[in-house]
DNA sequence: TATTGTTATACTCTATAACTATA
DNA sequence: TATAGTTATAGAGTATAACAATA
């Protein structure tokens, strides 16, 4: 719980519960704070209201390629979950006509999952919402965003 | 999935799945990527190994004041969860001798929860791990961290 | 009558293990 | 014998509703 900020000898220091916080700790705290943007989740909740689709299958739509079929296993890999978990997820999507399972042409053990046209439209919506920055980003100039991007690249292992 | 980066007319542009990404989108993506630091969770998993304490009660330790008693209701508020959920959490902490419930001196409906000495030690450990930035932060100079902090302050609603 | 905490119950997300069909 | 997907089951995290005690 931040209670104030003061400047001493040109150094701006955030104060948390009476304890001074160094720049690295503040950056870390703010990165996590910003990343928990309620706005991003708002779209998901709205889709839940509209379609009754739970969050888990929405996450599947998020990682499903728009114009390419991938196997159940590949989908599990993209979701970072177990193979078995993906079955009821695709069941749900299929039950709502958002995706279809097809047999793999050469390997009959494999099923590929492919978005239908309505599924593709919804996936596009989910993916766009996910990649769209919060409104507060508009408070930075292009130059500032460039600087920020360069600094974050140094922090990002990827 | 980022596949490359190229520079054209002095502008550095990240390329994702063949599509150019603007600075704001890249900043947003990296903020979320950095915030999902596995290092922070590693300590929690280690504590789970050592003590058998699940993640949920560890979260309680994270928000419990080290040297002050708060009510169940206040703890629920800090955790952002329902009142009823906090009961089994405190049961667990109490069962392990990490905290105690005491009656509120003036309002007998209220119970205050207070860390024991071992609970306080573990809470300190959890809280320190939580507020410690990932190692990659060492790649930035103090000046760069200051710049980064100032830019993030503009994005942070708090 | 409103509020604090508890109990009972149920729902969501996710994993493990055992199984089937195919390779 | 190894792999893709499914089924059955279980566990973690969390909420809602009903309840008891106190205010």
mmCIF file of C-alpha atoms (C1' of nucleotides) in Angstrom:
data_model
loop_
_atom_site.group_PDB
_atom_site.id
_atom_site.type_symbol
_atom_site.label_atom_id
_atom_site.label_comp_id
_atom_site.label_asym_id
_atom_site.label_seq_id
_atom_site.Cartn_x
_atom_site.Cartn_y
_atom_site.Cartn_z
ATOM 1 C CA UNK A 1 0.000 0.000 0.000
ATOM 2 C CA UNK A 2 1.767 3.107 -1.202
ATOM 3 C CA UNK A 3 1.293 6.113 1.026
ATOM 4 C CA UNK A 4 3.369 8.787 -0.608
ATOM 5 C CA UNK A 5 6.316 9.914 -2.632
ATOM 6 C CA UNK A 6 9.035 12.401 -1.815
ATOM 7 C CA UNK A 7 12.058 13.844 -3.532
ATOM 8 C CA UNK A 8 15.390 14.209 -1.791
ATOM 9 C CA UNK A 9 18.556 15.334 -3.557
ATOM 10 C CA UNK A 10 16.945 14.860 -6.944
ATOM 11 C CA UNK A 11 16.100 11.221 -6.246
ATOM 12 C CA UNK A 12 12.458 10.292 -6.445
ATOM 13 C CA UNK A 13 11.657 7.524 -4.003
ATOM 14 C CA UNK A 14 8.366 5.726 -3.532
ATOM 15 C CA UNK A 15 7.372 5.130 0.048
ATOM 16 C CA UNK A 16 5.533 1.956 0.947
ATOM 17 C CA UNK A 17 4.191 1.490 4.449
ATOM 18 C CA UNK A 18 6.885 3.831 5.718
ATOM 19 C CA UNK A 19 9.753 2.017 4.037
ATOM 20 C CA UNK A 20 11.794 3.478 1.208
ATOM 21 C CA UNK A 21 11.652 1.440 -1.995
ATOM 22 C CA UNK A 22 14.510 1.385 -4.478
ATOM 23 C CA UNK A 23 13.987 1.907 -8.196
ATOM 24 C CA UNK A 24 14.311 -1.782 -9.102
ATOM 25 C CA UNK A 25 11.723 -2.837 -6.524
ATOM 26 C CA UNK A 26 9.341 -0.116 -7.658
ATOM 27 C CA UNK A 27 9.757 -1.095 -11.306
ATOM 28 C CA UNK A 28 9.064 -4.706 -10.406
ATOM 29 C CA UNK A 29 5.994 -3.780 -8.397
ATOM 30 C CA UNK A 30 4.606 -1.548 -11.139
ATOM 31 C CA UNK A 31 5.242 -4.080 -13.896
ATOM 32 C CA UNK A 32 3.110 -6.554 -12.024
ATOM 33 C CA UNK A 33 0.503 -3.971 -11.166
ATOM 34 C CA UNK A 34 0.151 -2.853 -14.784
ATOM 35 C CA UNK A 35 0.043 -6.416 -16.063
ATOM 36 C CA UNK A 36 -3.019 -7.116 -13.911
ATOM 37 C CA UNK A 37 -5.085 -4.816 -16.052
ATOM 38 C CA UNK A 38 -8.801 -5.317 -15.364
ATOM 39 C CA UNK A 39 -9.629 -3.918 -18.799
ATOM 40 C CA UNK A 40 -8.198 -6.966 -20.558
ATOM 41 C CA UNK A 41 -10.314 -9.308 -18.468
ATOM 42 C CA UNK A 42 -13.379 -7.133 -18.985
ATOM 43 C CA UNK A 43 -13.691 -8.230 -22.602
ATOM 44 C CA UNK A 44 -13.499 -11.876 -21.570
ATOM 45 C CA UNK A 45 -16.216 -11.379 -18.991
ATOM 46 C CA UNK A 46 -18.329 -9.639 -21.564
ATOM 47 C CA UNK A 47 -17.927 -12.576 -23.938
ATOM 48 C CA UNK A 48 -18.914 -14.865 -21.072
ATOM 49 C CA UNK A 49 -22.079 -12.793 -20.609
ATOM 50 C CA UNK A 50 -22.871 -12.797 -24.308
ATOM 51 C CA UNK A 51 -22.089 -16.380 -25.163
ATOM 52 C CA UNK A 52 -21.962 -18.238 -21.838
ATOM 53 C CA UNK A 53 -18.470 -19.383 -22.810
ATOM 54 C CA UNK A 54 -16.278 -19.988 -19.751
ATOM 55 C CA UNK A 55 -12.794 -18.552 -19.473
ATOM 56 C CA UNK A 56 -10.925 -21.786 -20.170
ATOM 57 C CA UNK A 57 -12.300 -22.291 -23.703
ATOM 58 C CA UNK A 58 -11.693 -18.595 -24.358
ATOM 59 C CA UNK A 59 -8.031 -19.221 -23.609
ATOM 60 C CA UNK A 60 -8.120 -21.950 -26.236
ATOM 61 C CA UNK A 61 -9.493 -19.440 -28.748
ATOM 62 C CA UNK A 62 -6.622 -17.167 -27.773
ATOM 63 C CA UNK A 63 -3.938 -19.608 -28.864
ATOM 64 C CA UNK A 64 -5.760 -21.323 -31.729
ATOM 65 C CA UNK A 65 -4.407 -20.223 -35.141
ATOM 66 C CA UNK A 66 -7.023 -18.363 -37.149
ATOM 67 C CA UNK A 67 -6.438 -20.081 -40.464
ATOM 68 C CA UNK A 68 -4.599 -23.276 -39.771
ATOM 69 C CA UNK A 69 -5.473 -26.581 -38.151
ATOM 70 C CA UNK A 70 -3.372 -27.888 -35.274
ATOM 71 C CA UNK A 71 -3.487 -31.159 -33.384
ATOM 72 C CA UNK A 72 -4.907 -31.594 -29.895
ATOM 73 C CA UNK A 73 -1.379 -32.152 -28.668
ATOM 74 C CA UNK A 74 -0.147 -28.902 -30.205
ATOM 75 C CA UNK A 75 -3.040 -27.055 -28.638
ATOM 76 C CA UNK A 76 -2.171 -28.534 -25.240
ATOM 77 C CA UNK A 77 1.404 -27.391 -25.758
ATOM 78 C CA UNK A 78 0.303 -23.843 -26.604
ATOM 79 C CA UNK A 79 -1.895 -23.747 -23.527
ATOM 80 C CA UNK A 80 0.882 -25.171 -21.383
ATOM 81 C CA UNK A 81 -1.436 -27.821 -20.024
ATOM 82 C CA UNK A 82 -1.858 -31.563 -20.075
ATOM 83 C CA UNK A 83 -3.189 -33.344 -23.117
ATOM 84 C CA UNK A 84 -6.225 -34.626 -21.265
ATOM 85 C CA UNK A 85 -7.349 -31.148 -20.341
ATOM 86 C CA UNK A 86 -7.733 -30.110 -23.936
ATOM 87 C CA UNK A 87 -10.399 -32.718 -24.691
ATOM 88 C CA UNK A 88 -13.275 -31.086 -22.764
ATOM 89 C CA UNK A 89 -12.117 -27.685 -23.989
ATOM 90 C CA UNK A 90 -12.477 -28.695 -27.621
ATOM 91 C CA UNK A 91 -15.686 -30.529 -26.743
ATOM 92 C CA UNK A 92 -17.080 -27.206 -25.597
ATOM 93 C CA UNK A 93 -15.910 -25.328 -28.675
ATOM 94 C CA UNK A 94 -17.271 -28.051 -30.923
ATOM 95 C CA UNK A 95 -20.573 -28.145 -29.035
ATOM 96 C CA UNK A 96 -21.027 -24.467 -29.764
ATOM 97 C CA UNK A 97 -20.057 -24.738 -33.385
ATOM 98 C CA UNK A 98 -16.901 -22.710 -32.887
ATOM 99 C CA UNK A 99 -14.493 -25.434 -33.955
ATOM 100 C CA UNK A 100 -14.426 -28.886 -35.504
ATOM 101 C CA UNK A 101 -12.236 -31.933 -35.023
ATOM 102 C CA UNK A 102 -10.992 -33.570 -38.225
ATOM 103 C CA UNK A 103 -8.911 -36.696 -38.715
ATOM 104 C CA UNK A 104 -5.299 -36.099 -39.633
ATOM 105 C CA UNK A 105 -4.793 -37.071 -43.279
ATOM 106 C CA UNK A 106 -1.784 -39.326 -42.767
ATOM 107 C CA UNK A 107 -1.683 -40.266 -39.062
ATOM 108 C CA UNK A 108 -4.978 -41.650 -37.896
ATOM 109 C CA UNK A 109 -4.128 -41.307 -34.220
ATOM 110 C CA UNK A 110 -4.117 -37.549 -34.604
ATOM 111 C CA UNK A 111 -7.097 -35.211 -34.664
ATOM 112 C CA UNK A 112 -6.693 -31.707 -35.913
ATOM 113 C CA UNK A 113 -8.813 -28.895 -34.591
ATOM 114 C CA UNK A 114 -9.943 -26.125 -36.866
ATOM 115 C CA UNK A 115 -11.971 -22.990 -36.219
ATOM 116 C CA UNK A 116 -15.323 -22.588 -37.947
ATOM 117 C CA UNK A 117 -16.266 -19.214 -39.352
ATOM 118 C CA UNK A 118 -18.077 -18.029 -36.177
ATOM 119 C CA UNK A 119 -15.237 -19.503 -34.119
ATOM 120 C CA UNK A 120 -12.727 -17.582 -36.158
ATOM 121 C CA UNK A 121 -14.629 -14.331 -35.644
ATOM 122 C CA UNK A 122 -14.785 -14.861 -31.877
ATOM 123 C CA UNK A 123 -11.129 -15.919 -31.738
ATOM 124 C CA UNK A 124 -10.154 -12.757 -33.588
ATOM 125 C CA UNK A 125 -12.055 -10.741 -31.031
ATOM 126 C CA UNK A 126 -10.425 -12.507 -28.097
ATOM 127 C CA UNK A 127 -6.965 -12.249 -29.619
ATOM 128 C CA UNK A 128 -7.365 -8.579 -30.422
ATOM 129 C CA UNK A 129 -8.582 -7.803 -26.898
ATOM 130 C CA UNK A 130 -5.654 -9.705 -25.464
ATOM 131 C CA UNK A 131 -3.003 -7.906 -27.442
ATOM 132 C CA UNK A 132 -4.472 -4.432 -27.025
ATOM 133 C CA UNK A 133 -2.653 -2.310 -24.404
ATOM 134 C CA UNK A 134 -4.633 -0.574 -21.650
ATOM 135 C CA UNK A 135 -5.880 2.964 -22.293
ATOM 136 C CA UNK A 136 -3.234 4.448 -20.013
ATOM 137 C CA UNK A 137 -0.672 3.729 -22.727
ATOM 138 C CA UNK A 138 -2.055 6.755 -24.529
ATOM 139 C CA UNK A 139 -0.424 8.937 -21.906
ATOM 140 C CA UNK A 140 3.014 8.151 -23.322
ATOM 141 C CA UNK A 141 4.431 9.711 -26.461
ATOM 142 C CA UNK A 142 5.785 7.528 -29.261
ATOM 143 C CA UNK A 143 9.314 8.449 -28.180
ATOM 144 C CA UNK A 144 8.589 7.429 -24.597
ATOM 145 C CA UNK A 145 7.076 4.147 -25.762
ATOM 146 C CA UNK A 146 10.195 3.506 -27.810
ATOM 147 C CA UNK A 147 12.411 4.118 -24.801
ATOM 148 C CA UNK A 148 10.227 1.934 -22.649
ATOM 149 C CA UNK A 149 10.273 -0.835 -25.235
ATOM 150 C CA UNK A 150 14.070 -0.763 -25.417
ATOM 151 C CA UNK A 151 14.459 -0.929 -21.646
ATOM 152 C CA UNK A 152 11.983 -3.795 -21.368
ATOM 153 C CA UNK A 153 13.788 -5.722 -24.092
ATOM 154 C CA UNK A 154 16.822 -5.749 -21.817
ATOM 155 C CA UNK A 155 14.747 -7.281 -19.023
ATOM 156 C CA UNK A 156 12.953 -9.807 -21.137
ATOM 157 C CA UNK A 157 14.678 -13.150 -21.434
ATOM 158 C CA UNK A 158 12.776 -13.867 -24.674
ATOM 159 C CA UNK B 1 5.693 -16.420 -30.877
ATOM 160 C CA UNK B 2 8.358 -13.918 -31.830
ATOM 161 C CA UNK B 3 10.411 -14.961 -34.810
ATOM 162 C CA UNK B 4 12.691 -12.023 -35.454
ATOM 163 C CA UNK B 5 13.484 -8.380 -35.259
ATOM 164 C CA UNK B 6 14.573 -5.994 -37.979
ATOM 165 C CA UNK B 7 15.517 -2.391 -38.261
ATOM 166 C CA UNK B 8 14.202 -0.159 -41.014
ATOM 167 C CA UNK B 9 14.858 3.570 -41.174
ATOM 168 C CA UNK B 10 16.043 3.636 -37.581
ATOM 169 C CA UNK B 11 12.857 2.090 -36.275
ATOM 170 C CA UNK B 12 13.208 -1.159 -34.411
ATOM 171 C CA UNK B 13 10.178 -3.351 -34.924
ATOM 172 C CA UNK B 14 9.448 -6.712 -33.387
ATOM 173 C CA UNK B 15 7.963 -9.270 -35.708
ATOM 174 C CA UNK B 16 5.409 -11.733 -34.427
ATOM 175 C CA UNK B 17 4.222 -14.525 -36.662
ATOM 176 C CA UNK B 18 5.022 -12.385 -39.668
ATOM 177 C CA UNK B 19 3.110 -9.338 -38.448
ATOM 178 C CA UNK B 20 4.747 -6.076 -37.476
ATOM 179 C CA UNK B 21 4.066 -5.042 -33.893
ATOM 180 C CA UNK B 22 3.970 -1.416 -32.803
ATOM 181 C CA UNK B 23 5.842 -0.131 -29.773
ATOM 182 C CA UNK B 24 2.810 0.037 -27.493
ATOM 183 C CA UNK B 25 1.786 -3.531 -28.277
ATOM 184 C CA UNK B 26 5.330 -4.761 -27.731
ATOM 185 C CA UNK B 27 5.586 -2.916 -24.403
ATOM 186 C CA UNK B 28 2.304 -4.432 -23.316
ATOM 187 C CA UNK B 29 3.376 -7.927 -24.343
ATOM 188 C CA UNK B 30 6.743 -7.622 -22.591
ATOM 189 C CA UNK B 31 5.247 -6.197 -19.391
ATOM 190 C CA UNK B 32 3.071 -9.273 -19.123
ATOM 191 C CA UNK B 33 5.877 -11.599 -20.087
ATOM 192 C CA UNK B 34 8.216 -10.149 -17.452
ATOM 193 C CA UNK B 35 5.553 -10.171 -14.782
ATOM 194 C CA UNK B 36 5.149 -13.940 -15.191
ATOM 195 C CA UNK B 37 8.571 -14.498 -13.693
ATOM 196 C CA UNK B 38 9.043 -18.176 -12.793
ATOM 197 C CA UNK B 39 11.726 -17.198 -10.270
ATOM 198 C CA UNK B 40 9.170 -15.623 -7.926
ATOM 199 C CA UNK B 41 7.040 -18.752 -7.961
ATOM 200 C CA UNK B 42 10.101 -20.933 -7.426
ATOM 201 C CA UNK B 43 10.437 -19.758 -3.837
ATOM 202 C CA UNK B 44 6.784 -20.574 -3.163
ATOM 203 C CA UNK B 45 7.204 -24.046 -4.610
ATOM 204 C CA UNK B 46 10.288 -24.523 -2.500
ATOM 205 C CA UNK B 47 8.357 -23.549 0.622
ATOM 206 C CA UNK B 48 5.664 -26.020 -0.416
ATOM 207 C CA UNK B 49 8.331 -28.722 -0.622
ATOM 208 C CA UNK B 50 9.819 -27.784 2.734
ATOM 209 C CA UNK B 51 6.665 -27.239 4.731
ATOM 210 C CA UNK B 52 3.870 -28.848 2.720
ATOM 211 C CA UNK B 53 2.086 -25.491 2.823
ATOM 212 C CA UNK B 54 -0.175 -24.998 -0.195
ATOM 213 C CA UNK B 55 -0.088 -21.821 -2.260
ATOM 214 C CA UNK B 56 -3.304 -20.324 -0.914
ATOM 215 C CA UNK B 57 -2.127 -20.055 2.735
ATOM 216 C CA UNK B 58 1.186 -18.698 1.459
ATOM 217 C CA UNK B 59 -0.771 -15.880 -0.157
ATOM 218 C CA UNK B 60 -2.279 -15.195 3.249
ATOM 219 C CA UNK B 61 1.236 -14.937 4.703
ATOM 220 C CA UNK B 62 2.043 -12.502 1.927
ATOM 221 C CA UNK B 63 -0.587 -9.998 2.982
ATOM 222 C CA UNK B 64 -0.583 -10.573 6.737
ATOM 223 C CA UNK B 65 1.120 -7.711 8.615
ATOM 224 C CA UNK B 66 4.278 -8.895 10.378
ATOM 225 C CA UNK B 67 3.685 -7.148 13.672
ATOM 226 C CA UNK B 68 0.020 -6.295 13.877
ATOM 227 C CA UNK B 69 -3.188 -8.262 14.255
ATOM 228 C CA UNK B 70 -5.975 -7.851 11.711
ATOM 229 C CA UNK B 71 -9.478 -9.265 11.602
ATOM 230 C CA UNK B 72 -10.601 -12.110 9.382
ATOM 231 C CA UNK B 73 -12.622 -9.623 7.399
ATOM 232 C CA UNK B 74 -9.600 -7.382 6.833
ATOM 233 C CA UNK B 75 -7.579 -10.369 5.711
ATOM 234 C CA UNK B 76 -10.307 -11.302 3.235
ATOM 235 C CA UNK B 77 -10.226 -7.757 1.956
ATOM 236 C CA UNK B 78 -6.450 -7.836 1.470
ATOM 237 C CA UNK B 79 -6.711 -11.131 -0.370
ATOM 238 C CA UNK B 80 -9.549 -9.838 -2.487
ATOM 239 C CA UNK B 81 -11.652 -12.874 -1.670
ATOM 240 C CA UNK B 82 -14.841 -13.739 0.144
ATOM 241 C CA UNK B 83 -14.974 -13.822 3.906
ATOM 242 C CA UNK B 84 -15.826 -17.494 4.003
ATOM 243 C CA UNK B 85 -12.711 -18.430 2.095
ATOM 244 C CA UNK B 86 -10.439 -17.043 4.758
ATOM 245 C CA UNK B 87 -11.661 -19.435 7.433
ATOM 246 C CA UNK B 88 -9.983 -22.610 6.086
ATOM 247 C CA UNK B 89 -6.896 -20.552 5.235
ATOM 248 C CA UNK B 90 -6.461 -19.411 8.818
ATOM 249 C CA UNK B 91 -7.381 -22.916 9.999
ATOM 250 C CA UNK B 92 -4.380 -24.185 8.063
ATOM 251 C CA UNK B 93 -2.031 -21.519 9.419
ATOM 252 C CA UNK B 94 -3.268 -22.113 12.946
ATOM 253 C CA UNK B 95 -2.963 -25.890 12.551
ATOM 254 C CA UNK B 96 0.700 -25.434 11.718
ATOM 255 C CA UNK B 97 1.373 -23.016 14.516
ATOM 256 C CA UNK B 98 2.028 -20.141 12.116
ATOM 257 C CA UNK B 99 -0.785 -17.909 13.384
ATOM 258 C CA UNK B 100 -3.361 -17.669 16.142
ATOM 259 C CA UNK B 101 -6.917 -16.383 16.310
ATOM 260 C CA UNK B 102 -7.691 -14.114 19.254
ATOM 261 C CA UNK B 103 -10.953 -12.481 20.310
ATOM 262 C CA UNK B 104 -11.228 -8.797 19.565
ATOM 263 C CA UNK B 105 -11.019 -6.874 22.847
ATOM 264 C CA UNK B 106 -14.119 -4.730 22.356
ATOM 265 C CA UNK B 107 -16.231 -6.402 19.618
ATOM 266 C CA UNK B 108 -16.861 -10.034 20.386
ATOM 267 C CA UNK B 109 -18.056 -10.850 16.881
ATOM 268 C CA UNK B 110 -14.571 -10.160 15.551
ATOM 269 C CA UNK B 111 -11.571 -12.457 15.662
ATOM 270 C CA UNK B 112 -8.131 -11.049 15.042
ATOM 271 C CA UNK B 113 -5.415 -13.118 13.456
ATOM 272 C CA UNK B 114 -1.825 -12.704 14.534
ATOM 273 C CA UNK B 115 1.374 -14.354 13.316
ATOM 274 C CA UNK B 116 3.341 -16.494 15.745
ATOM 275 C CA UNK B 117 7.118 -16.226 15.761
ATOM 276 C CA UNK B 118 7.677 -19.054 13.233
ATOM 277 C CA UNK B 119 4.781 -17.667 11.201
ATOM 278 C CA UNK B 120 6.389 -14.269 11.177
ATOM 279 C CA UNK B 121 9.704 -15.727 9.984
ATOM 280 C CA UNK B 122 8.005 -17.591 7.145
ATOM 281 C CA UNK B 123 5.891 -14.566 6.238
ATOM 282 C CA UNK B 124 9.017 -12.432 6.034
ATOM 283 C CA UNK B 125 10.552 -14.950 3.701
ATOM 284 C CA UNK B 126 7.474 -15.057 1.463
ATOM 285 C CA UNK B 127 7.136 -11.279 1.426
ATOM 286 C CA UNK B 128 10.804 -10.753 0.623
ATOM 287 C CA UNK B 129 10.687 -13.264 -2.223
ATOM 288 C CA UNK B 130 7.588 -11.581 -3.579
ATOM 289 C CA UNK B 131 9.050 -8.093 -3.647
ATOM 290 C CA UNK B 132 12.448 -9.093 -5.019
ATOM 291 C CA UNK B 133 12.864 -8.327 -8.739
ATOM 292 C CA UNK B 134 14.083 -11.050 -11.125
ATOM 293 C CA UNK B 135 17.834 -11.357 -11.709
ATOM 294 C CA UNK B 136 17.547 -9.815 -15.168
ATOM 295 C CA UNK B 137 17.040 -6.441 -13.478
ATOM 296 C CA UNK B 138 20.784 -6.445 -12.835
ATOM 297 C CA UNK B 139 21.293 -5.848 -16.544
ATOM 298 C CA UNK B 140 20.013 -2.289 -16.213
ATOM 299 C CA UNK B 141 22.030 0.583 -14.784
ATOM 300 C CA UNK B 142 20.616 2.701 -11.967
ATOM 301 C CA UNK B 143 19.972 5.476 -14.468
ATOM 302 C CA UNK B 144 18.066 3.120 -16.750
ATOM 303 C CA UNK B 145 16.025 1.822 -13.821
ATOM 304 C CA UNK B 146 15.184 5.399 -12.907
ATOM 305 C CA UNK B 147 14.012 6.125 -16.430
ATOM 306 C CA UNK B 148 12.015 2.922 -16.522
ATOM 307 C CA UNK B 149 10.431 3.709 -13.164
ATOM 308 C CA UNK B 150 9.374 7.167 -14.328
ATOM 309 C CA UNK B 151 7.803 5.829 -17.526
ATOM 310 C CA UNK B 152 5.953 3.098 -15.642
ATOM 311 C CA UNK B 153 4.613 5.640 -13.158
ATOM 312 C CA UNK B 154 2.855 7.303 -16.063
ATOM 313 C CA UNK B 155 1.193 4.029 -16.993
ATOM 314 C CA UNK B 156 0.254 2.984 -13.509
ATOM 315 C CA UNK B 157 -3.162 4.153 -12.385
ATOM 316 C CA UNK B 158 -2.091 3.872 -8.731
ATOM 317 C "C1'" DT C 1 -31.856 -5.399 11.964
ATOM 318 C "C1'" DA C 2 -26.987 -5.502 10.394
ATOM 319 C "C1'" DT C 3 -22.471 -7.565 10.804
ATOM 320 C "C1'" DT C 4 -18.583 -11.203 11.836
ATOM 321 C "C1'" DG C 5 -17.265 -15.382 11.204
ATOM 322 C "C1'" DT C 6 -18.390 -20.374 10.095
ATOM 323 C "C1'" DT C 7 -20.401 -24.349 7.632
ATOM 324 C "C1'" DA C 8 -22.108 -26.763 3.780
ATOM 325 C "C1'" DT C 9 -22.023 -27.025 -0.790
ATOM 326 C "C1'" DA C 10 -20.820 -26.414 -5.485
ATOM 327 C "C1'" DC C 11 -18.273 -24.710 -9.461
ATOM 328 C "C1'" DT C 12 -13.980 -23.853 -12.302
ATOM 329 C "C1'" DC C 13 -9.476 -25.025 -13.618
ATOM 330 C "C1'" DT C 14 -6.235 -28.466 -13.964
ATOM 331 C "C1'" DA C 15 -3.455 -32.839 -13.237
ATOM 332 C "C1'" DT C 16 -2.656 -38.063 -12.925
ATOM 333 C "C1'" DA C 17 -3.575 -42.641 -14.219
ATOM 334 C "C1'" DA C 18 -5.641 -45.992 -16.840
ATOM 335 C "C1'" DC C 19 -7.496 -46.984 -21.340
ATOM 336 C "C1'" DT C 20 -8.181 -47.347 -26.710
ATOM 337 C "C1'" DA C 21 -6.701 -47.002 -31.169
ATOM 338 C "C1'" DT C 22 -3.081 -46.508 -34.105
ATOM 339 C "C1'" DA C 23 1.855 -46.371 -35.410
ATOM 340 C "C1'" DT D 1 6.573 -50.655 -27.702
ATOM 341 C "C1'" DA D 2 5.538 -45.778 -28.149
ATOM 342 C "C1'" DT D 3 2.286 -42.071 -29.161
ATOM 343 C "C1'" DA D 4 -2.517 -39.343 -29.679
ATOM 344 C "C1'" DG D 5 -6.422 -38.743 -27.701
ATOM 345 C "C1'" DT D 6 -10.105 -39.924 -24.179
ATOM 346 C "C1'" DT D 7 -12.199 -41.153 -19.725
ATOM 347 C "C1'" DA D 8 -12.502 -41.281 -14.882
ATOM 348 C "C1'" DT D 9 -11.225 -39.275 -11.009
ATOM 349 C "C1'" DA D 10 -9.236 -36.174 -7.772
ATOM 350 C "C1'" DG D 11 -7.383 -31.924 -5.892
ATOM 351 C "C1'" DA D 12 -6.685 -26.883 -5.558
ATOM 352 C "C1'" DG D 13 -8.781 -22.455 -5.371
ATOM 353 C "C1'" DT D 14 -12.779 -19.905 -4.782
ATOM 354 C "C1'" DA D 15 -17.784 -18.422 -4.442
ATOM 355 C "C1'" DT D 16 -22.757 -18.513 -2.690
ATOM 356 C "C1'" DA D 17 -26.168 -19.296 0.660
ATOM 357 C "C1'" DA D 18 -27.679 -20.375 5.067
ATOM 358 C "C1'" DC D 19 -26.518 -19.991 9.859
ATOM 359 C "C1'" DA D 20 -24.942 -18.657 14.760
ATOM 360 C "C1'" DA D 21 -23.403 -15.182 17.751
ATOM 361 C "C1'" DT D 22 -23.057 -10.560 18.716
ATOM 362 C "C1'" DA D 23 -23.873 -5.625 17.939
#
